């Protein structure tokens, strides 16, 4: 897969690709990342890419010709991108589903904004506008890296264990179950007995239930009762009933 990132600050993005799993994936050719400087399209010696907003107000707006030139350039790549994505807090909120969807493409182009944003005429040229959450950052560089990392770990062979992302939080529709490693007792707190019992079915049930319990407590909005077994629905109802009694 190819990921092309356009940014006004390539030096913010590049170091992130030089360590850990992303660096290995790139080295092994499982992923190609192209970082391109948007300022090449400034069209002036000073490298200015922005101008004051029509209608007045604070901040500067990145000119439409700059972004359009970048999109025209990447379209000439072989293969051209299947998806062009603008990172903006005004976009649709990205979820694990979004990342799974992007991970099926052969080439995605991510454009990181800065300042007050892009001229609306350039924004409309993108296939998607994505936000990584309901907060405003100083630019789209971190959001582009977030998308890159979330997508890269879904690509075949990037994580050591082929299967590991299938059990991730969100991929199952629930938050992940708790994990434990040695020592068996840490500061007086023991690992749950079931995990050392060697009984695989009980371990699987414990994991599913603790995942459900955690999700019900922290992110009840993620739970879709239709995706639970009747047993799980009954168990969850009993759990919530007990919790309500404890609160009373
Ligand atoms: N740029 C600034 N804030 C952002 C956000 N939350 N998501 C995507 N791009 C952004």
mmCIF file with all atom_site columns, C-alpha atoms in Angstrom, residues 180 183-192:
data_model
loop_
_atom_site.group_PDB
_atom_site.id
_atom_site.type_symbol
_atom_site.label_atom_id
_atom_site.label_alt_id
_atom_site.label_comp_id
_atom_site.label_asym_id
_atom_site.label_entity_id
_atom_site.label_seq_id
_atom_site.pdbx_PDB_ins_code
_atom_site.Cartn_x
_atom_site.Cartn_y
_atom_site.Cartn_z
_atom_site.occupancy
_atom_site.B_iso_or_equiv
_atom_site.pdbx_formal_charge
_atom_site.auth_seq_id
_atom_site.auth_comp_id
_atom_site.auth_asym_id
_atom_site.auth_atom_id
_atom_site.pdbx_PDB_model_num
ATOM 1  C CA . UNK A 1 180 ? -2.123 -9.888  32.559 1.00 0.00 ? 180 UNK A CA 1
ATOM 2  C CA . UNK A 1 183 ? 4.338  -12.030 38.029 1.00 0.00 ? 183 UNK A CA 1
ATOM 3  C CA . UNK A 1 184 ? 1.272  -13.998 39.164 1.00 0.00 ? 184 UNK A CA 1
ATOM 4  C CA . UNK A 1 185 ? 1.012  -11.728 42.220 1.00 0.00 ? 185 UNK A CA 1
ATOM 5  C CA . UNK A 1 186 ? 1.958  -8.064  41.963 1.00 0.00 ? 186 UNK A CA 1
ATOM 6  C CA . UNK A 1 187 ? 1.879  -5.844  45.067 1.00 0.00 ? 187 UNK A CA 1
ATOM 7  C CA . UNK A 1 188 ? -0.561 -8.259  46.671 1.00 0.00 ? 188 UNK A CA 1
ATOM 8  C CA . UNK A 1 189 ? -2.888 -8.405  43.660 1.00 0.00 ? 189 UNK A CA 1
ATOM 9  C CA . UNK A 1 190 ? -3.197 -11.808 42.006 1.00 0.00 ? 190 UNK A CA 1
ATOM 10 C CA . UNK A 1 191 ? -3.993 -12.603 38.391 1.00 0.00 ? 191 UNK A CA 1
ATOM 11 C CA . UNK A 1 192 ? -7.600 -13.930 38.063 1.00 0.00 ? 192 UNK A CA 1
#
